[in-house]
CSV table of C-alpha atoms in Angstrom, one decimal:
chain,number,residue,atom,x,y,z
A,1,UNK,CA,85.9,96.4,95.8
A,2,UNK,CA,88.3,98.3,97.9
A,3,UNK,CA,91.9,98.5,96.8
A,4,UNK,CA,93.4,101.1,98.8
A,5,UNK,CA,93.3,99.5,101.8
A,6,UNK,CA,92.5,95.8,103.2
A,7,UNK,CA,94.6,93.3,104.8
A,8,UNK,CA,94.3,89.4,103.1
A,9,UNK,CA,98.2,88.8,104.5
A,10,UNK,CA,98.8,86.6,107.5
A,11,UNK,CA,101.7,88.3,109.9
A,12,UNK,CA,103.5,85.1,108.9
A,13,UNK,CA,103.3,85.5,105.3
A,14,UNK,CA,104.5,89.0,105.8
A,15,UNK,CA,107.6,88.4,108.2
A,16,UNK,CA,108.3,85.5,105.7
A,17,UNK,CA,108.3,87.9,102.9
A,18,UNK,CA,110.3,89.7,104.5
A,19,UNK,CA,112.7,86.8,105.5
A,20,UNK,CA,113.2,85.8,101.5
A,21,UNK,CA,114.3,89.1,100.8
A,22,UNK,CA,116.6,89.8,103.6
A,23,UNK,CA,118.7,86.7,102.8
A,24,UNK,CA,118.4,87.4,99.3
A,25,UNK,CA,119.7,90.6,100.1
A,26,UNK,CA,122.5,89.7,102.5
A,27,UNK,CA,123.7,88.2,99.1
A,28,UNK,CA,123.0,90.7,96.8
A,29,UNK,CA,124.5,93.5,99.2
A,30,UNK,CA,128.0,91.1,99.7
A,31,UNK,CA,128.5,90.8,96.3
A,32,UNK,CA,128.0,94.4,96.0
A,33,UNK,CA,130.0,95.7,98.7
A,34,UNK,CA,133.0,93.3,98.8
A,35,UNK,CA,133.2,91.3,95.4
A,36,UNK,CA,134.9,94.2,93.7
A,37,UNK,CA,137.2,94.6,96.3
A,38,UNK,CA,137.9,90.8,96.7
A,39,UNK,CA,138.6,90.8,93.2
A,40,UNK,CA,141.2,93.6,93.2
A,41,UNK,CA,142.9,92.9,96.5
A,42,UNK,CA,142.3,89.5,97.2
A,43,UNK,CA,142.6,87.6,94.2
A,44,UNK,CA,144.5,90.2,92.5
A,45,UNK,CA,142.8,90.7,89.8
A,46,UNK,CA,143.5,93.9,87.9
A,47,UNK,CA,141.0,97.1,87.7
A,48,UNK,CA,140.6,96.8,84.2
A,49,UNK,CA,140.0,93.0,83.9
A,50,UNK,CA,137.6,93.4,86.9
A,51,UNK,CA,135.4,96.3,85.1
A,52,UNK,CA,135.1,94.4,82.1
A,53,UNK,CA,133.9,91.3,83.9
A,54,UNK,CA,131.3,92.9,85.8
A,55,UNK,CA,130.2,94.8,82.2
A,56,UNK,CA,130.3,91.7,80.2
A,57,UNK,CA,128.6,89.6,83.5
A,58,UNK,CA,125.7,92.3,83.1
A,59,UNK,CA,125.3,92.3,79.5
A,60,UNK,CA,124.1,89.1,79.7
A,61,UNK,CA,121.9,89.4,82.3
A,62,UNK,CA,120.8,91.9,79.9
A,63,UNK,CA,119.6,89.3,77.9
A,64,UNK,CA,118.7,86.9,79.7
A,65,UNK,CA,116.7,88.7,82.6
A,66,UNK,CA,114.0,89.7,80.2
A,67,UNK,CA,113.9,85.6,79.0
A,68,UNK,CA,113.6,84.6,82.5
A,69,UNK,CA,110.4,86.9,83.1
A,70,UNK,CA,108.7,86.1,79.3
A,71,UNK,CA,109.3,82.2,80.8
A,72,UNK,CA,107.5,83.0,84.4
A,73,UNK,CA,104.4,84.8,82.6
A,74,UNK,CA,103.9,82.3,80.7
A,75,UNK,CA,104.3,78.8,83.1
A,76,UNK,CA,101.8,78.0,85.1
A,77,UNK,CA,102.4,75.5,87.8
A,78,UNK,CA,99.9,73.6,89.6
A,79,UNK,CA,101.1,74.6,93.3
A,80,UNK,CA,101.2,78.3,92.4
A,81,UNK,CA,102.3,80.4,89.4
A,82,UNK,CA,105.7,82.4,91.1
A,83,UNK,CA,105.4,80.1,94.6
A,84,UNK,CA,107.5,77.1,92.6
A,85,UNK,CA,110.4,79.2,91.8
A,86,UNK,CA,111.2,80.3,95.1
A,87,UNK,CA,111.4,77.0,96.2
A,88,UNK,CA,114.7,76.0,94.6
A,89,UNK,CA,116.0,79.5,94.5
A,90,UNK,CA,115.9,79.8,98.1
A,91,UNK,CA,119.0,77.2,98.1
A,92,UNK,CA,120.8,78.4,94.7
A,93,UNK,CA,121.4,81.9,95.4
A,94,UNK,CA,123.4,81.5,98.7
A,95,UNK,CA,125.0,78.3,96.9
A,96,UNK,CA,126.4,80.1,93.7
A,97,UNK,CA,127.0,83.3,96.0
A,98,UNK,CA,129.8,80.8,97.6
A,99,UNK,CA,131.5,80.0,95.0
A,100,UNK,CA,131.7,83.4,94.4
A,101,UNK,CA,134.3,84.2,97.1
A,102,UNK,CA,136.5,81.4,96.2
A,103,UNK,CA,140.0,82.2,95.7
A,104,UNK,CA,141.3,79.4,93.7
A,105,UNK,CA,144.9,77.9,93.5
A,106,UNK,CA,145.9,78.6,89.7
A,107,UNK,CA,147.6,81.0,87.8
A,108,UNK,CA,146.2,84.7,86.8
A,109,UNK,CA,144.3,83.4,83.4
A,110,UNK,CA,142.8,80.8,85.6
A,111,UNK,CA,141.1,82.7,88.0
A,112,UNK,CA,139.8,85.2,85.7
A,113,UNK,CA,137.9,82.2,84.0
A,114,UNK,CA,136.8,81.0,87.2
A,115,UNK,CA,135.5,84.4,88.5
A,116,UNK,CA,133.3,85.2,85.3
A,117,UNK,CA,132.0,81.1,85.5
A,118,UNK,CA,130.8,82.0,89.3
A,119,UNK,CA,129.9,85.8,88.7
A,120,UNK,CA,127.8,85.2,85.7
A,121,UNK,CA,125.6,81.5,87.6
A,122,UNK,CA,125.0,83.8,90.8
A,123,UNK,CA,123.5,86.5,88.8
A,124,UNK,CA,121.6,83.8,86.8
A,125,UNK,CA,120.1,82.4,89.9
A,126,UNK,CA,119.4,86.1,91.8
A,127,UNK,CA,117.4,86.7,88.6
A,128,UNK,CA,115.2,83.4,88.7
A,129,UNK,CA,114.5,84.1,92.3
A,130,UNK,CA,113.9,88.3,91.9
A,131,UNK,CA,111.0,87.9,89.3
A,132,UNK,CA,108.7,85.9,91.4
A,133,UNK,CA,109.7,86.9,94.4
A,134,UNK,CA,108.3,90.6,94.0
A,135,UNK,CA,105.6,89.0,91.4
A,136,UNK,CA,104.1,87.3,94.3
A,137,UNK,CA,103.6,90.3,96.2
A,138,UNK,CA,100.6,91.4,93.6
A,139,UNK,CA,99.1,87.8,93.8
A,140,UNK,CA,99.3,88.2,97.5
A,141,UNK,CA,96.4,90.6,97.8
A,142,UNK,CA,94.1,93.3,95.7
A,143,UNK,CA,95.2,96.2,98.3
A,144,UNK,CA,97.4,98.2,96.8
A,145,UNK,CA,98.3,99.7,100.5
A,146,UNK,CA,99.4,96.3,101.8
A,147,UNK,CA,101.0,95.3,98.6
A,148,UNK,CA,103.0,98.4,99.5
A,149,UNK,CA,103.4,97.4,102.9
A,150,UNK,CA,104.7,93.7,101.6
A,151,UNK,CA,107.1,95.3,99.7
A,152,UNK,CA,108.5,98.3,102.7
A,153,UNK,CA,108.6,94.8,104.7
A,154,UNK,CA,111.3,93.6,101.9
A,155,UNK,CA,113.2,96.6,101.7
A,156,UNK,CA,113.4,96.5,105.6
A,157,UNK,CA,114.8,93.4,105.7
A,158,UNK,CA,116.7,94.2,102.8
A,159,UNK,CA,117.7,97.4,104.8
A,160,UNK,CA,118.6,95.5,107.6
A,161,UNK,CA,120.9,92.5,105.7
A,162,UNK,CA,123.0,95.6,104.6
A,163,UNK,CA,123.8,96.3,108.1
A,164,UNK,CA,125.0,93.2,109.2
A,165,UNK,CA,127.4,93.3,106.2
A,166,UNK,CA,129.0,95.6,108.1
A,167,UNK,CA,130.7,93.1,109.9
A,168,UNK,CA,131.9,90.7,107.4
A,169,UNK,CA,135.5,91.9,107.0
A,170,UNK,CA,136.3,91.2,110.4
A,171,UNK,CA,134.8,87.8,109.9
A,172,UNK,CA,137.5,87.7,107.1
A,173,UNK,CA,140.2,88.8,109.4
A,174,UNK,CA,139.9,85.4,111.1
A,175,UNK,CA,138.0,82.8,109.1
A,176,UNK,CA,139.4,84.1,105.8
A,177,UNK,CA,137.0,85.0,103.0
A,178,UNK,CA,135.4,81.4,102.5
A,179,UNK,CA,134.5,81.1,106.0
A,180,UNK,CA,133.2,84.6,106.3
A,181,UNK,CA,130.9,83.8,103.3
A,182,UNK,CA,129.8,80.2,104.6
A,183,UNK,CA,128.5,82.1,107.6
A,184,UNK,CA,126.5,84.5,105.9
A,185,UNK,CA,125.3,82.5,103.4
A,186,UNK,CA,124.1,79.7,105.6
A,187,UNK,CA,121.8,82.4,107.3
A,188,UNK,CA,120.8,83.6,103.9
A,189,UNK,CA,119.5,80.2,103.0
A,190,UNK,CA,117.7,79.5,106.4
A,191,UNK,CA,115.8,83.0,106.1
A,192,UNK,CA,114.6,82.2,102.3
A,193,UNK,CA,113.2,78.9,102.8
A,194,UNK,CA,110.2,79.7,104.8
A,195,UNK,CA,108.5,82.1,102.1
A,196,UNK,CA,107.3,79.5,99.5
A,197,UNK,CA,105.8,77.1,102.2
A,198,UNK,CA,104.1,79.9,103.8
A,199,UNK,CA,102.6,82.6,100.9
A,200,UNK,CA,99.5,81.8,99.5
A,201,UNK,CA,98.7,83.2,96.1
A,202,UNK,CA,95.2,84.7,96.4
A,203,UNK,CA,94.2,86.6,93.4
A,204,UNK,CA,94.4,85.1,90.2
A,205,UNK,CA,94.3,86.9,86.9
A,206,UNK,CA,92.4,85.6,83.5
A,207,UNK,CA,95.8,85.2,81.2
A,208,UNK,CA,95.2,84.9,77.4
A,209,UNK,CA,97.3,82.6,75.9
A,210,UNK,CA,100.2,84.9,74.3
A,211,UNK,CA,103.3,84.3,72.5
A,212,UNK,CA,106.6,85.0,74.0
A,213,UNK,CA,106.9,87.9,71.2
A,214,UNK,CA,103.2,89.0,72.5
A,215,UNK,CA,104.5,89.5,76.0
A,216,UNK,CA,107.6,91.0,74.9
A,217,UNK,CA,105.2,94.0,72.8
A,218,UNK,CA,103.2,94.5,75.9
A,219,UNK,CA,105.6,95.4,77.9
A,220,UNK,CA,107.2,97.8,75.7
A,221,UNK,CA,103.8,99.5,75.9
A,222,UNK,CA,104.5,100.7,79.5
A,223,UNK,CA,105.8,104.1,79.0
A,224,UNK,CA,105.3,104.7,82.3
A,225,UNK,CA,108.0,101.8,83.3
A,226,UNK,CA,110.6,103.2,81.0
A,227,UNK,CA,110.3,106.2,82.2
A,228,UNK,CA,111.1,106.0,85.3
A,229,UNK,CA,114.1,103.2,84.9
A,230,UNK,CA,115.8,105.3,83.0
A,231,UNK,CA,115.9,107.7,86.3
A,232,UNK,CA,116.7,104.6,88.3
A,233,UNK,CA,119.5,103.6,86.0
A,234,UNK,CA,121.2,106.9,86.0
A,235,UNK,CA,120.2,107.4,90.0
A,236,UNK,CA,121.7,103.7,90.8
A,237,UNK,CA,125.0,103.6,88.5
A,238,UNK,CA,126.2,107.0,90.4
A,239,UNK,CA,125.0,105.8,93.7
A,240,UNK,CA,128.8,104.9,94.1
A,241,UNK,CA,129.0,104.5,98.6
A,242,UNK,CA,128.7,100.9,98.6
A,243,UNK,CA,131.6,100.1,95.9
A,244,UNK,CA,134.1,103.0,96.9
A,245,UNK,CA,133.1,102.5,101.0
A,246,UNK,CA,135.7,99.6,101.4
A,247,UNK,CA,138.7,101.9,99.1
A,248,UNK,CA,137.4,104.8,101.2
A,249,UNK,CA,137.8,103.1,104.7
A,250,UNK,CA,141.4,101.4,103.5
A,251,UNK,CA,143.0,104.5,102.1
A,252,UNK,CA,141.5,107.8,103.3
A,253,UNK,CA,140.7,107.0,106.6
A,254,UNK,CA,143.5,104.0,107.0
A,255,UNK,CA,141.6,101.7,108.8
A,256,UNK,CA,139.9,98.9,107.0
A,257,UNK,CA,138.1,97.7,110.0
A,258,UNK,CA,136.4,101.3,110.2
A,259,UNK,CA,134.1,100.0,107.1
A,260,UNK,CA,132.0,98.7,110.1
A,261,UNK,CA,131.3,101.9,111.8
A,262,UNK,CA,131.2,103.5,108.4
A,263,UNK,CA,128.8,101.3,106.8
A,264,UNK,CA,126.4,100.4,109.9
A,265,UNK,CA,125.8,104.4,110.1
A,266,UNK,CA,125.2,105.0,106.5
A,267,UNK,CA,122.4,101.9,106.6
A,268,UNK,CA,120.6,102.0,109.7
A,269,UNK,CA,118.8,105.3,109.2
A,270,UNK,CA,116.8,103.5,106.5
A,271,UNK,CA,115.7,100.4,109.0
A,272,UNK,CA,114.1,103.8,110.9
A,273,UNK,CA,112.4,105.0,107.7
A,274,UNK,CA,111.9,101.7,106.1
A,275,UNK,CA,108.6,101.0,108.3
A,276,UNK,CA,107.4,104.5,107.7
A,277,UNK,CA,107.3,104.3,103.8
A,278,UNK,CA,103.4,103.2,103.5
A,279,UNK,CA,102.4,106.2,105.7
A,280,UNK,CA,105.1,108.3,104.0
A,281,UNK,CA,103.5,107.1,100.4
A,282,UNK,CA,99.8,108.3,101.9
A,283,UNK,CA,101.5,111.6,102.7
A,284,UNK,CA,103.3,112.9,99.6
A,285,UNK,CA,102.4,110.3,97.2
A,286,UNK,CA,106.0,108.0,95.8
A,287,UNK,CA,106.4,110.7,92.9
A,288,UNK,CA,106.9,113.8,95.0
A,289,UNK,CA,108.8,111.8,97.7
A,290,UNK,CA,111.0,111.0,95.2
A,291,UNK,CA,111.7,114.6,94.1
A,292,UNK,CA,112.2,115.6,97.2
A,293,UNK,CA,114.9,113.5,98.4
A,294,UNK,CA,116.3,114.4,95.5
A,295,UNK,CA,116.6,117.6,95.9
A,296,UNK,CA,118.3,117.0,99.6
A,297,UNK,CA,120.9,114.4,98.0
A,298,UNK,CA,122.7,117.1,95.8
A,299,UNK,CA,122.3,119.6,98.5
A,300,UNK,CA,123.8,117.5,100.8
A,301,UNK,CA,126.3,115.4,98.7
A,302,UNK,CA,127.4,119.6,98.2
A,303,UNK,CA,128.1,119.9,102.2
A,304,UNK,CA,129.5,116.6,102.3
A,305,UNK,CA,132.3,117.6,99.7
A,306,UNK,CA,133.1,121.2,101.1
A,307,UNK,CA,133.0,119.9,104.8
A,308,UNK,CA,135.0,117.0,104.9
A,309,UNK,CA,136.1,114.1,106.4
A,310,UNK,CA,138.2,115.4,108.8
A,311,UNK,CA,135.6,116.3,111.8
A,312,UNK,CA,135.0,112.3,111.8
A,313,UNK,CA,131.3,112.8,113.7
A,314,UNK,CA,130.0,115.6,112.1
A,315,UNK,CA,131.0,113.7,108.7
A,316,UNK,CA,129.0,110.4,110.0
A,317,UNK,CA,125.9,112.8,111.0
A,318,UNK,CA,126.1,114.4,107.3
A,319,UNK,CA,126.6,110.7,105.4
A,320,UNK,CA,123.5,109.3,107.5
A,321,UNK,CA,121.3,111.9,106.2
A,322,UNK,CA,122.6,112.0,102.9
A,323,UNK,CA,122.1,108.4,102.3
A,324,UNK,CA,118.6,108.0,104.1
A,325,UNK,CA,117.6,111.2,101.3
A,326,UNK,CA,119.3,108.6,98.4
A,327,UNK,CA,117.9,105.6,99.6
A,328,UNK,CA,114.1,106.5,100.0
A,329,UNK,CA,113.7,106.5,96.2
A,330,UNK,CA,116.0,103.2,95.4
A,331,UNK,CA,113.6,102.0,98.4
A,332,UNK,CA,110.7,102.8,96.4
A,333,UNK,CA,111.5,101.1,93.0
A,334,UNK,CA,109.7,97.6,93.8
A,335,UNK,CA,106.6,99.8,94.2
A,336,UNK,CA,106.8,101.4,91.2
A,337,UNK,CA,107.2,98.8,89.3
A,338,UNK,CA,104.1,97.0,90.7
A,339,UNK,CA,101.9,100.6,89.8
A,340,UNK,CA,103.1,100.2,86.5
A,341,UNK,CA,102.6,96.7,86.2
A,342,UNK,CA,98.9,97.8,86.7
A,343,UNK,CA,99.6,100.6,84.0
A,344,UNK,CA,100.2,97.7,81.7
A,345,UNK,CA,97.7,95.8,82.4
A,346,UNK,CA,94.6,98.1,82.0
A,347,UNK,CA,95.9,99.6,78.4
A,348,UNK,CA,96.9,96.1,77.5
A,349,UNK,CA,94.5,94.0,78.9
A,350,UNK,CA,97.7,91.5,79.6
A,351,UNK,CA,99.3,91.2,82.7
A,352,UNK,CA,103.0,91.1,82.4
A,353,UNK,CA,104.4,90.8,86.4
A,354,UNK,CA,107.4,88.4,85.6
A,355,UNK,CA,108.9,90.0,82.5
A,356,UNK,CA,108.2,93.6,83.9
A,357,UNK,CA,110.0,92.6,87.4
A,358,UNK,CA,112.7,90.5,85.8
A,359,UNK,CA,113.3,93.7,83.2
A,360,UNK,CA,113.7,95.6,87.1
A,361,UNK,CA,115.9,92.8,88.4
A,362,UNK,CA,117.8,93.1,85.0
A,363,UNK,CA,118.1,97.4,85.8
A,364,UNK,CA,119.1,96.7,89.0
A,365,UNK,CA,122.0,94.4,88.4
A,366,UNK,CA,123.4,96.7,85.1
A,367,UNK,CA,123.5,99.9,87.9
A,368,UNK,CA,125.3,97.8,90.1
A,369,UNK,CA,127.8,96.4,87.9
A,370,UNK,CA,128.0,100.0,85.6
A,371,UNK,CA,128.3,101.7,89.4
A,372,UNK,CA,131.2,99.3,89.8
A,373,UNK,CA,132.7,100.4,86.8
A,374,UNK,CA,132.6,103.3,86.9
A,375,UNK,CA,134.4,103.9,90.8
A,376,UNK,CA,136.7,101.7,89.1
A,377,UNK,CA,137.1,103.6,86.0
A,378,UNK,CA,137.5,106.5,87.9
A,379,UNK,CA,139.7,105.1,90.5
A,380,UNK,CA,142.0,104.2,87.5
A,381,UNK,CA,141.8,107.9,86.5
A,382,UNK,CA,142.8,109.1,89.7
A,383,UNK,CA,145.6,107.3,90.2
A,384,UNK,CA,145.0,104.5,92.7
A,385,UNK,CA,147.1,101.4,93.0
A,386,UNK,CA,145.5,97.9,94.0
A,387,UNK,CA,147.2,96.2,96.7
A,388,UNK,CA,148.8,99.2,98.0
A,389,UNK,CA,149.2,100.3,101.4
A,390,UNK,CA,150.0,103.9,100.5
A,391,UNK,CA,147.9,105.9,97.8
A,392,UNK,CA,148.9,109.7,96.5
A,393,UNK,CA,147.0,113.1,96.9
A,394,UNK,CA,145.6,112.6,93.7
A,395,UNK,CA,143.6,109.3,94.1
A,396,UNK,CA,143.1,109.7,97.6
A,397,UNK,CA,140.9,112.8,96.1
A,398,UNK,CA,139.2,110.6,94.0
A,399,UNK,CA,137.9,108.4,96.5
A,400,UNK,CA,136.2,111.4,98.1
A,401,UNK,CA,134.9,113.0,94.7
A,402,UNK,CA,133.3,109.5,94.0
A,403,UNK,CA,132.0,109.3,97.3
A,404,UNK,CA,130.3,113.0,97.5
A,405,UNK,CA,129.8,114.7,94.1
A,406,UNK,CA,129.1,111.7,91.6
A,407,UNK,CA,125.9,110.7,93.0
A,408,UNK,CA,124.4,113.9,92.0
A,409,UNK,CA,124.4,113.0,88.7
A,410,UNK,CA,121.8,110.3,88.9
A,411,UNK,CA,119.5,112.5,91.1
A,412,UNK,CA,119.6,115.1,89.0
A,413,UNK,CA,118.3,112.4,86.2
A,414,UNK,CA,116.1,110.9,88.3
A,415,UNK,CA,114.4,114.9,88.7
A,416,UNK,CA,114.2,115.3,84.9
A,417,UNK,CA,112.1,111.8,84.5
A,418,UNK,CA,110.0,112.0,87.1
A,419,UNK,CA,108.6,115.2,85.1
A,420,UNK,CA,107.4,112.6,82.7
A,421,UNK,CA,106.2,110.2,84.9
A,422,UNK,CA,102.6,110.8,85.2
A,423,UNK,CA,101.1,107.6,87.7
A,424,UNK,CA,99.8,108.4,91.2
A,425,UNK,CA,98.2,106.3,94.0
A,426,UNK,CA,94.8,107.3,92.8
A,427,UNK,CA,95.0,106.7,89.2
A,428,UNK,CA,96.8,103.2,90.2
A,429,UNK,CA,93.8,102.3,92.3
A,430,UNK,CA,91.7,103.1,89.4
A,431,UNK,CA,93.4,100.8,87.0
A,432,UNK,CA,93.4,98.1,89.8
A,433,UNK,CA,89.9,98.1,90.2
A,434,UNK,CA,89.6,98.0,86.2
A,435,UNK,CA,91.8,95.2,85.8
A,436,UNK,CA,90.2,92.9,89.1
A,437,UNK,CA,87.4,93.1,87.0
A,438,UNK,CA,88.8,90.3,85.4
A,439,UNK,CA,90.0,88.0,88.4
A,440,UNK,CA,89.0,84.0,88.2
């Protein structure tokens, strides 16, 4: 049985793939991008009533992202056992992501209650469809080398959603914020729906019949998962560009419509690299790539802070490097998941895909929201004032420290787990072909 590589994927089911998670990512991205900013500028909410929203918003996904999995490993439906949920999700995500952005008519207490009603059902729905969605791609086919390739496919697309984000605020400067998001999240929905009409779920697993507690236990048997999250949580939560790019655009270089140029450079060197992850993987194996990059982010995110901003190009030529060196590993977290999912499996002898990819859906959206918090925690700090057209030395400094030197915080983190993280391609194929052993 070979597991390295094969290809059991039509081109169809891969561009579809792909499609779900570029217009799950448009969403995810806007929300990331703009919704703090919306919040604080828009809407007018203050910095410390938005922090505590997104913190409270992600504690309970905290508890109920690990829920949502337990439910998907255990339901088994008779078109398919993660194909169902994408069927639905497809239309909720981009529908809940719209009420998002709605700036209602009502007093201060009013909109606050209204913000953490719509926060808190979009990140309910983004979890129900992030489970299966990467679930599916180990059903897909027993290669592990196009499972990888399904997944550099997502993060393409993903890759590629980010960039068009790019020009949303200019969408705002003349449809306002509503119609800016109706745009984006009609293309979100017509790029999701194809996926669950089009995948086929190919290898099925024997399941024994487990308790919810049962499933729960197994998963807190993979080490190997823990492990490396707790790099990804500290690597993602100072990954601060996307929050502080909108504050950093508005105040430092005092043009908010230079968040276009700023953000389209700092994304599209990972559409280039994106494609090249699989053959990159075969190379230096995920582990050492992920060392390596970073080691070039905190050398870089150095240079970054003691060159400038000034010299405008040679800035743009630094951030592009810098962020295609941070990116590769948050690139690479879907795949490691998936190893470790076979981890599981073999010492187990259960196969846990929807709690263990809804646990990474649930790491994904704390980073986010603690990353939020923490530019505006800091932004606090420094001194910035929301809804001001004029900021002081002091905070306009903290923009830039939060955009250079707090990333290197999480890398440094992510360097000190991976010296505990002992999986590799090979010893991943090995467990795969231990635990096909037991396909229907």
């Amino acid at each position: 049985m070979t597991t390295l590589r094969g290809n059991m994927t039509t081109r169809l089911e891969k561009w579809s793939y792909g499609g779900f998670s570029f217009g799950q990512n448009l969403m995810y991205m806007l929300q990331l991008q703009f919704l703090t900013f919306f919040y604080t500028e828009e809407v007018g909410l203050s910095l410390g009533a938005t922090a505590t929203l997104l913190l409270i918003a992600k504690l309970w996904d905290a508890f109920n992202d690990p829920i949502m999995g337990a439910i998907v490993d255990k339901l088994n439906f008779k078109s398919g056992k993660y194909i169902p949920w994408l069927k639905y999700t497809s239309i909720i995500v981009p529908l809940t992501m719209l009420f998002t952005f709605v700036n209602i008519d009502a007093g201060y207490s009013m909109k606050l209650v209204f913000a953490y009603i719509t926060y808190i059902m979009w990140g309910m729905a983004y979890t129900v469809s992030d489970s299966p969605m990467f679930s599916l791609s180990t059903v897909m086919t027993k290669h592990v080398y196009e499972r990888d390739q399904l997944i550099a496919i997502a993060r393409m697309a993903g890759a590629i959603a980010a960039i068009l984000t790019a020009g949303f605020l200019m969408l705002v400067g003349s449809l306002g914020w509503l119609g800016a998001m109706a745009i984006y999240c009609v293309a979100s929905l017509i790029t999701m729906i194809p996926l669950p009409f089009v995948a086929k779920e190919r290898v099925v697993y024997k399941e024994q019949n487990t308790s919810f507690l049962q499933i729960f236990k197994y998963l807190l048997r993979n080490k190997y998962f823990f492990i490396f999250y707790v790099g990804y949580l500290l690597m993602s939560t100072t990954n601060t560009l996307q929050t502080i790019a909108a504050y950093f655009a508005k105040s430092n270089l005092g043009n908010e419509d230079m968040l276009t140029v700023l953000l389209a450079v700092l994304v599209l060197p990972i559409i280039i690299v994106s494609p090249l992850l699989p053959k990159l993987i075969t190379i230096f194996g995920k582990k050492r790539l992920t060392i390596y990059c970073s080691f070039l982010v905190i050398i870089l995110s150095l240079i970054q802070y003691t060159v400038g901003y000034n010299n405008f190009t040679l800035f743009l030529v630094i951030a592009a490097i810098r962020v295609l060196c941070m990116q590769i590993p948050l690139l690479l977290y879907g795949m490691f998941t998936a190893d470790c999912i076979e981890y599981g499996n073999a010492i187990t002898g259960q196969r846990t895909a929807g709690i263990t990819f809804s646990v990474q859906t649930m790491f994904t959206k704390l980073a986010g929201a603690l990353s939020s918090t923490l530019c505006l925690a800091l932004l606090s700090y420094y001194g910035y004032v929301n809804q001001s057209d004029t900021q002081s030395t002091e905070a306009l400094h903290g923009i830039w420290v939060i955009f250079t030197l707090v990333p290197i915080i999480g890398y440094v983190g992510m360097l000190i787990t991976m010296y505990f993280y002992r999986l590799d391609e090979k010893t991943v194929s090995a467990y795969m072909i231990k635990n096909q052993s037991g396909i229907e």
